[in-house]
Short mmCIF file of C-alpha atoms in Angstrom, two decimals:
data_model
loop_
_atom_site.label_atom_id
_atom_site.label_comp_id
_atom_site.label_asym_id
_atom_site.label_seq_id
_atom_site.Cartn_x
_atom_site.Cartn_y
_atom_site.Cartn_z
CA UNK A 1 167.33 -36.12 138.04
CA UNK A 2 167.91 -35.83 142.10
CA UNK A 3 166.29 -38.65 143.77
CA UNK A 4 163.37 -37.10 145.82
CA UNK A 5 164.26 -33.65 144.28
CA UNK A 6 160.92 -31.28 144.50
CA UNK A 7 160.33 -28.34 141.73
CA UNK A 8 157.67 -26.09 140.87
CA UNK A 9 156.38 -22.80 140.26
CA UNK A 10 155.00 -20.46 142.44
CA UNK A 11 153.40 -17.40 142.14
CA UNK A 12 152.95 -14.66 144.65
CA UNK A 13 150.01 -12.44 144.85
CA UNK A 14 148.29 -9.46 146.97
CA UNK A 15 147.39 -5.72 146.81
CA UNK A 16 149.61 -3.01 145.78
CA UNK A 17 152.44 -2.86 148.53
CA UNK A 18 151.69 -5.60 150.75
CA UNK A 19 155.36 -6.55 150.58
CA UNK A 20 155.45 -9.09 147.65
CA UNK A 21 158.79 -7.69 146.46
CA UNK A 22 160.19 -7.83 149.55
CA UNK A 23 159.59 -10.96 150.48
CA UNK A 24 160.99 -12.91 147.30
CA UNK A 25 163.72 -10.33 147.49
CA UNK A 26 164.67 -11.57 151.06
CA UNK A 27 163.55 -15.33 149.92
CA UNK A 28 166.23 -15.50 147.17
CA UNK A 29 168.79 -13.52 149.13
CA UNK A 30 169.61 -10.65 147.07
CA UNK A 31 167.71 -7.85 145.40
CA UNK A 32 165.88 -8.75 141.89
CA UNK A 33 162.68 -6.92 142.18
CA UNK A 34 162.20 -3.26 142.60
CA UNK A 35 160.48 -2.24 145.89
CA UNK A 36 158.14 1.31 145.67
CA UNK A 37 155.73 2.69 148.15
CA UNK A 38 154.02 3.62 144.98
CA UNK A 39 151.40 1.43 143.45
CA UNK A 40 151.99 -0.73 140.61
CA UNK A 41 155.31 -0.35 140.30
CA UNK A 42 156.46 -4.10 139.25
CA UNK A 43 155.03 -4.53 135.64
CA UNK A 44 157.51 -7.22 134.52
CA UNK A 45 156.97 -10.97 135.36
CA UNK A 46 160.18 -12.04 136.96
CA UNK A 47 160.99 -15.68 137.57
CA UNK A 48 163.33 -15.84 140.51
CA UNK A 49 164.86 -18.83 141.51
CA UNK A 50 165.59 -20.65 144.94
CA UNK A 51 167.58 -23.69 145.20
CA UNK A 52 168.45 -26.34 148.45
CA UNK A 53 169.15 -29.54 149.19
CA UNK A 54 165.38 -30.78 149.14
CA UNK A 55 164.39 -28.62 145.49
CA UNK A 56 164.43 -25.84 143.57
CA UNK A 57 161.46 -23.29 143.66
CA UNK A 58 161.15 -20.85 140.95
CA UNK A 59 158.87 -17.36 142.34
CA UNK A 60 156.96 -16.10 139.41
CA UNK A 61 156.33 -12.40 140.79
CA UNK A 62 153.21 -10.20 139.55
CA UNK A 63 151.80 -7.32 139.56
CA UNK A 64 149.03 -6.28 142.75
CA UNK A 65 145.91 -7.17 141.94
CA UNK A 66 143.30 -4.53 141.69
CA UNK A 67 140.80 -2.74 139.83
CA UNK A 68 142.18 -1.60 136.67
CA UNK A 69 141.83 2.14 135.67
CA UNK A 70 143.56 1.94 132.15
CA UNK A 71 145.29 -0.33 130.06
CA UNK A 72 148.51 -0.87 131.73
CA UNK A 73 146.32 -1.49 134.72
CA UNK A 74 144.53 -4.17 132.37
CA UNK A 75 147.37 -5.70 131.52
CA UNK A 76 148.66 -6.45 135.05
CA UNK A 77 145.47 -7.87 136.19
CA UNK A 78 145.16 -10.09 133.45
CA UNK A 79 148.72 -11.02 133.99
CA UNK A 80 148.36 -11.85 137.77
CA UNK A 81 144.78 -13.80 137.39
CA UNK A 82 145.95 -15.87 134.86
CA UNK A 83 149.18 -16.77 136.64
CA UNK A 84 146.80 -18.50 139.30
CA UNK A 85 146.33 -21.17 136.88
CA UNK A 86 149.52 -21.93 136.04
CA UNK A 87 151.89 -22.71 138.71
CA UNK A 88 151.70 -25.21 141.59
CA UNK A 89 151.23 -23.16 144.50
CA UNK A 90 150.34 -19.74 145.05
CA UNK A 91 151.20 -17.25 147.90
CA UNK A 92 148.72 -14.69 148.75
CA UNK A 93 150.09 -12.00 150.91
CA UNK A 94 148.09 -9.92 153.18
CA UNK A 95 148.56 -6.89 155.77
CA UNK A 96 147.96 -7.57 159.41
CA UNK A 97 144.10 -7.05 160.20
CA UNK A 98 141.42 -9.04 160.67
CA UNK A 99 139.02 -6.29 158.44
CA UNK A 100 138.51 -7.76 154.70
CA UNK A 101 137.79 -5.40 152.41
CA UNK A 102 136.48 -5.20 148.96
CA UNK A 103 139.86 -5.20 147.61
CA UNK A 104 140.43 -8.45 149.78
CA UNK A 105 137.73 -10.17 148.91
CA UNK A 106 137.52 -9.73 145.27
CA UNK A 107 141.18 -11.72 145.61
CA UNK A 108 139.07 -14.48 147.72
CA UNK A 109 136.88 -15.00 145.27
CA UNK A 110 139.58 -15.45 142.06
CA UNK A 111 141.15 -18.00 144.62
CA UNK A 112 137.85 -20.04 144.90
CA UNK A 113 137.76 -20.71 141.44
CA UNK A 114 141.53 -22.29 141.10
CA UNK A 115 142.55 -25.98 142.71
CA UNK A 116 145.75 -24.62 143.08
CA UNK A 117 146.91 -24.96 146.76
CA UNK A 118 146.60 -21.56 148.47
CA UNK A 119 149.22 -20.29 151.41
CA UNK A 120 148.40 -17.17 153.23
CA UNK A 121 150.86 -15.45 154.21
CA UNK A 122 150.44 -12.26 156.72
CA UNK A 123 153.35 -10.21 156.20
CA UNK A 124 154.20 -7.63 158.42
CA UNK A 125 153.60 -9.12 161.56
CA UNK A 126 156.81 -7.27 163.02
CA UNK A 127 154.40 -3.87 163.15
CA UNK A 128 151.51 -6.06 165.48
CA UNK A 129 151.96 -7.59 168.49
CA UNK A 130 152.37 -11.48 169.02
CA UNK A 131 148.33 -12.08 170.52
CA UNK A 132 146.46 -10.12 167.56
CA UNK A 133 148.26 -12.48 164.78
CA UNK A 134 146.05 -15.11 166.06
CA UNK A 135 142.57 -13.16 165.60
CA UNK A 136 143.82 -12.26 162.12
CA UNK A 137 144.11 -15.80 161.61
CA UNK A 138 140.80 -16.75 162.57
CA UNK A 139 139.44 -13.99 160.40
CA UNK A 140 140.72 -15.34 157.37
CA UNK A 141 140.56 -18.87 157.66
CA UNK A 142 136.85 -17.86 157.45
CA UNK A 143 136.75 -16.67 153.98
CA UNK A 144 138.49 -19.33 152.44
CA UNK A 145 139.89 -22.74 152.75
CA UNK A 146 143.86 -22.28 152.85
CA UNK A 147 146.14 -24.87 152.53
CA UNK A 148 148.32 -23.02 154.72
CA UNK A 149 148.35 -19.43 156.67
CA UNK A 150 152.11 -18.61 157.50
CA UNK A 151 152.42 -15.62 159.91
CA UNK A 152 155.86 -13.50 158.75
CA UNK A 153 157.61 -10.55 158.14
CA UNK A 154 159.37 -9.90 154.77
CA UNK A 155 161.47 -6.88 155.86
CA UNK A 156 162.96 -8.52 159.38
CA UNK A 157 162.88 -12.22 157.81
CA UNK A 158 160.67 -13.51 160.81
CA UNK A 159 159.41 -17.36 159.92
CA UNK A 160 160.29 -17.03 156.29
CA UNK A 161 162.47 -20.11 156.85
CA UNK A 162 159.43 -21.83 157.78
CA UNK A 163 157.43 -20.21 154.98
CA UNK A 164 159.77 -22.17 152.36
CA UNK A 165 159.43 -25.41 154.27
CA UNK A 166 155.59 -24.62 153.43
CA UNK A 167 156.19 -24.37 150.21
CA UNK A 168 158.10 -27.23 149.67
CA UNK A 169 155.42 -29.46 151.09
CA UNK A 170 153.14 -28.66 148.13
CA UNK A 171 155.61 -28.74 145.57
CA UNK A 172 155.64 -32.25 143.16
CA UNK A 173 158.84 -34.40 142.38
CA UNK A 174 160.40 -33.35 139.11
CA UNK A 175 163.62 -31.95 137.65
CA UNK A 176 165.78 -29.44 138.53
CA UNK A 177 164.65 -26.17 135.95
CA UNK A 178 167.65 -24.18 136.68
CA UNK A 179 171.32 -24.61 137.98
CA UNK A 180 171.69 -23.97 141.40
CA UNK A 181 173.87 -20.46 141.07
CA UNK A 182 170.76 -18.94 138.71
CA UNK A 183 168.44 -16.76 140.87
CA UNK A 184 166.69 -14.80 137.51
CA UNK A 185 165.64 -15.65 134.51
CA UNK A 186 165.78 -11.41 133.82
CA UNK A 187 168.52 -10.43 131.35
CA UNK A 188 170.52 -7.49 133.31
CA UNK A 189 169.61 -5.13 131.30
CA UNK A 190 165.98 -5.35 132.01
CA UNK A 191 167.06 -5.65 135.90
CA UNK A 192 169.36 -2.42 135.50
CA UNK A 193 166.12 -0.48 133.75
CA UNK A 194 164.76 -1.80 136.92
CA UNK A 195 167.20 -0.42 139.79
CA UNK A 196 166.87 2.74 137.53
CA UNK A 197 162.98 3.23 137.96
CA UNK A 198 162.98 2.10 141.61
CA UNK A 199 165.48 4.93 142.34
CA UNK A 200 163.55 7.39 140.34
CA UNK A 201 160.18 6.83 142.30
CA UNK A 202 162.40 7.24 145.63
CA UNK A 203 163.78 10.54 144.36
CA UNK A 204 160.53 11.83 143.06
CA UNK A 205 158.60 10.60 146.03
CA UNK A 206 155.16 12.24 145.33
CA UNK A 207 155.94 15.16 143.32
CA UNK A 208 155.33 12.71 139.96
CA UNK A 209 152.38 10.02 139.37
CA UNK A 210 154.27 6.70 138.99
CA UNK A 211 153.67 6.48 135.91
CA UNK A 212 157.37 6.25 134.47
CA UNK A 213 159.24 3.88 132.62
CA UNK A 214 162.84 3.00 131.85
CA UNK A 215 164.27 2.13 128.21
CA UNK A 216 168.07 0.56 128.06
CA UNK A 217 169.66 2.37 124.90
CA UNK A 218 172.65 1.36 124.99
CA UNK A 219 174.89 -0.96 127.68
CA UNK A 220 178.45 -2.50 126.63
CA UNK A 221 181.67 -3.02 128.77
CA UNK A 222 184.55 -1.81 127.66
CA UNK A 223 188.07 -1.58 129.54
CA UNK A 224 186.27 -3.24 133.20
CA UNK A 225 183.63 -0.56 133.01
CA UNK A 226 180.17 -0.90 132.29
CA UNK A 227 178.90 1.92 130.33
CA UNK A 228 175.10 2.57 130.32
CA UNK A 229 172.85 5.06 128.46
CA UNK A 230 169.10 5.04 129.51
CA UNK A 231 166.10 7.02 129.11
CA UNK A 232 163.81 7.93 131.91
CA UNK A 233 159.97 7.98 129.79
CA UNK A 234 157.32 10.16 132.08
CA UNK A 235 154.05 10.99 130.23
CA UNK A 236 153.76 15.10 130.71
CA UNK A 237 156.22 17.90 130.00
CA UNK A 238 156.06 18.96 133.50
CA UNK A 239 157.10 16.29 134.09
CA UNK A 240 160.28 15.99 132.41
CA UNK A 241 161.14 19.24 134.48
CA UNK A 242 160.78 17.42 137.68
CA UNK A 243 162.99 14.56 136.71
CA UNK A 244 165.34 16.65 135.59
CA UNK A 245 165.14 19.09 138.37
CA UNK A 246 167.20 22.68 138.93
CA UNK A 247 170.51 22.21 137.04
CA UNK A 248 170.42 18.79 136.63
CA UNK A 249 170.18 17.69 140.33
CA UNK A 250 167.38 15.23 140.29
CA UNK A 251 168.51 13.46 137.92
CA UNK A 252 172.05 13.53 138.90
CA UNK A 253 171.05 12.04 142.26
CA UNK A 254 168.59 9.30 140.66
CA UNK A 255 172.41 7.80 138.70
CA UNK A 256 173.81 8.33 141.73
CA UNK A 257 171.77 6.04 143.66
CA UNK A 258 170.88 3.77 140.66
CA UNK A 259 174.57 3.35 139.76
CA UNK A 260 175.16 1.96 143.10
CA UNK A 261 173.24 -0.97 143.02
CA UNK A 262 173.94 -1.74 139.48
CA UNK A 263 178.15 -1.74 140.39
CA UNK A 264 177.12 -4.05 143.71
CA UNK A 265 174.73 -6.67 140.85
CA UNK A 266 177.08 -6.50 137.70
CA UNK A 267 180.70 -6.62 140.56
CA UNK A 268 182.17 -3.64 138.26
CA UNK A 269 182.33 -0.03 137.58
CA UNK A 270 179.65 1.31 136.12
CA UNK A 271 179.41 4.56 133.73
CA UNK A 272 175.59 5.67 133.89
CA UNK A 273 174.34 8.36 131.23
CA UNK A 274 170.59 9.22 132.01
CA UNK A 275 168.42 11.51 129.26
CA UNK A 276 164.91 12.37 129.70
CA UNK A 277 162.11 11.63 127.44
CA UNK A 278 158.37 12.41 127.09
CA UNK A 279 155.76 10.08 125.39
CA UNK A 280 152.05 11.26 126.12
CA UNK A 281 149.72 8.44 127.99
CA UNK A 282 152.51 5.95 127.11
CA UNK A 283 150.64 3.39 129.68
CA UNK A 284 147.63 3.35 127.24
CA UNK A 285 149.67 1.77 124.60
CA UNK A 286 149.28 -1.66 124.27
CA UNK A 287 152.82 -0.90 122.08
CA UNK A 288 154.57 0.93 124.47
CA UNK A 289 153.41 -1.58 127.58
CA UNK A 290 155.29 -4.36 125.95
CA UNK A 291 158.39 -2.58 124.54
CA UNK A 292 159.23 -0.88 128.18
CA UNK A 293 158.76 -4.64 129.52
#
């Protein structure tokens, strides 16, 4: 083991959209988590990893914490309250304000009940000017002890330097989990079904609920290409029209966009096949929750 070499886990938390993807996105220097306007749009639990001289911190990203309206909504909550008491420090992340709603507080009081050190970070800062960060400040240090509050902004990189140094402060000595070129613990497929379902919800914008998931069939390499078949699941037969769109066109611009990424994370070509299916109220499957990650 590294002499003083610091480790841990840490798990980042907050409403739906508050920039949590974003920010570990921009932490670990590439893209690993999907980014939506849309509410819950992260369902998996990705580990991503960030290693320097002084340690190795490994995110554990989930899903917005809120109140759940069905079982996939269930699932998520469960997921992100529970990961409170497992890691070693936890990042909430708020919107500039200094108003606390319900939705706000009902966060403040899961964090009451955990020892686990606490950072706020106010993300966002970039769309407030410099002398209201302070009054948002003093409006949460209020409601809770914090170990920290960290003023930044995910999307321009403003002070997230100084965020990590944060972080680092609170983490414990221990062993290095991961080698330093590993920034996932996500196999690609589940990161390509990923980059597939992001670029859906950006197509689609509003015309579909977000309720839409991704399923790898089939992904091999053969001759320096990567050839991928996957199936776009929505939950209505209107649905599958939109998706699809007027001679193919949605969907054809949905690979177009998704195959880009994938060629710029996998370094290769990339042969993307993309069929439609529809499974009714697939999110109230405890079944179908798991299989589609």
């Amino acid at each position: 083991m590294k002499e003083n070499f610091k480790s841990g886990f840490v798990t980042l938390i907050g409403r739906p959209n508050v920039g949590k993807s974003t920010l570990m996105n921009h932490l670990i220097g590439q893209k690993i988590a999907i980014t939506s306007n849309k509410p819950q749009t992260t369902r998996n639990r990705i580990q991503t990893v960030l290693t320097t001289e002084e340690g190795q911190i490994v995110f554990v990203d989930t899903p917005g914490i809120h109140k759940a309206k069905n079982k996939l909504g269930e699932y998520m909550v469960n997921i992100a309250e529970r990961s409170l008491n497992e890691v070693d420090v936890v990042l909430w992340l708020v919107e500039p304000s200094n108003f606390i709603g319900a939705g706000e507080k009902h966060i403040i009081e899961q964090l009451k009940k955990v020892k686990t050190p606490v950072i706020l970070v106010i993300n966002k800062v970039d769309m407030v000017k410099k002398e209201e960060v302070l009054t948002f400040i003093d409006a949460y240090r209020k409601e809770c002890d914090f170990a920290e509050i960290v003023p930044c902004s995910a999307l321009k990189g403003d002070n997230t330097e100084d965020l990590i140094k944060v972080i680092m402060k609170y983490l414990p000595y221990g062993p290095q989990f991961y080698d330093e070129d590993t920034v996932t613990d996500q196999p690609e497929r589940q990161i390509v079904a990923e980059f597939i379902r992001e670029k859906a919800l950006h197509s689609l914008n509003e015309e579909i609920p977000h309720g839409i998931a991704v399923a790898i069939d089939q992904m091999k390499m053969n001759h320096k290409v990567c050839h991928i078949d996957a199936t776009i699941i929505c939950e209505r037969d209107s649905h599958k029209g939109i998706i699809i769109g007027k001679q193919g066109a949605m969907l054809k611009n949905i690979g177009s966009n998704a195959r880009y990424e994938i060629e710029r994370m996998l370094e290769s070509k990339v042969n993307l096949k993309l069929w439609v299916k529809v499974k009714k109220d697939w999110r109230d499957s405890d079944f179908l929750i798991k299989n589609f990650g």
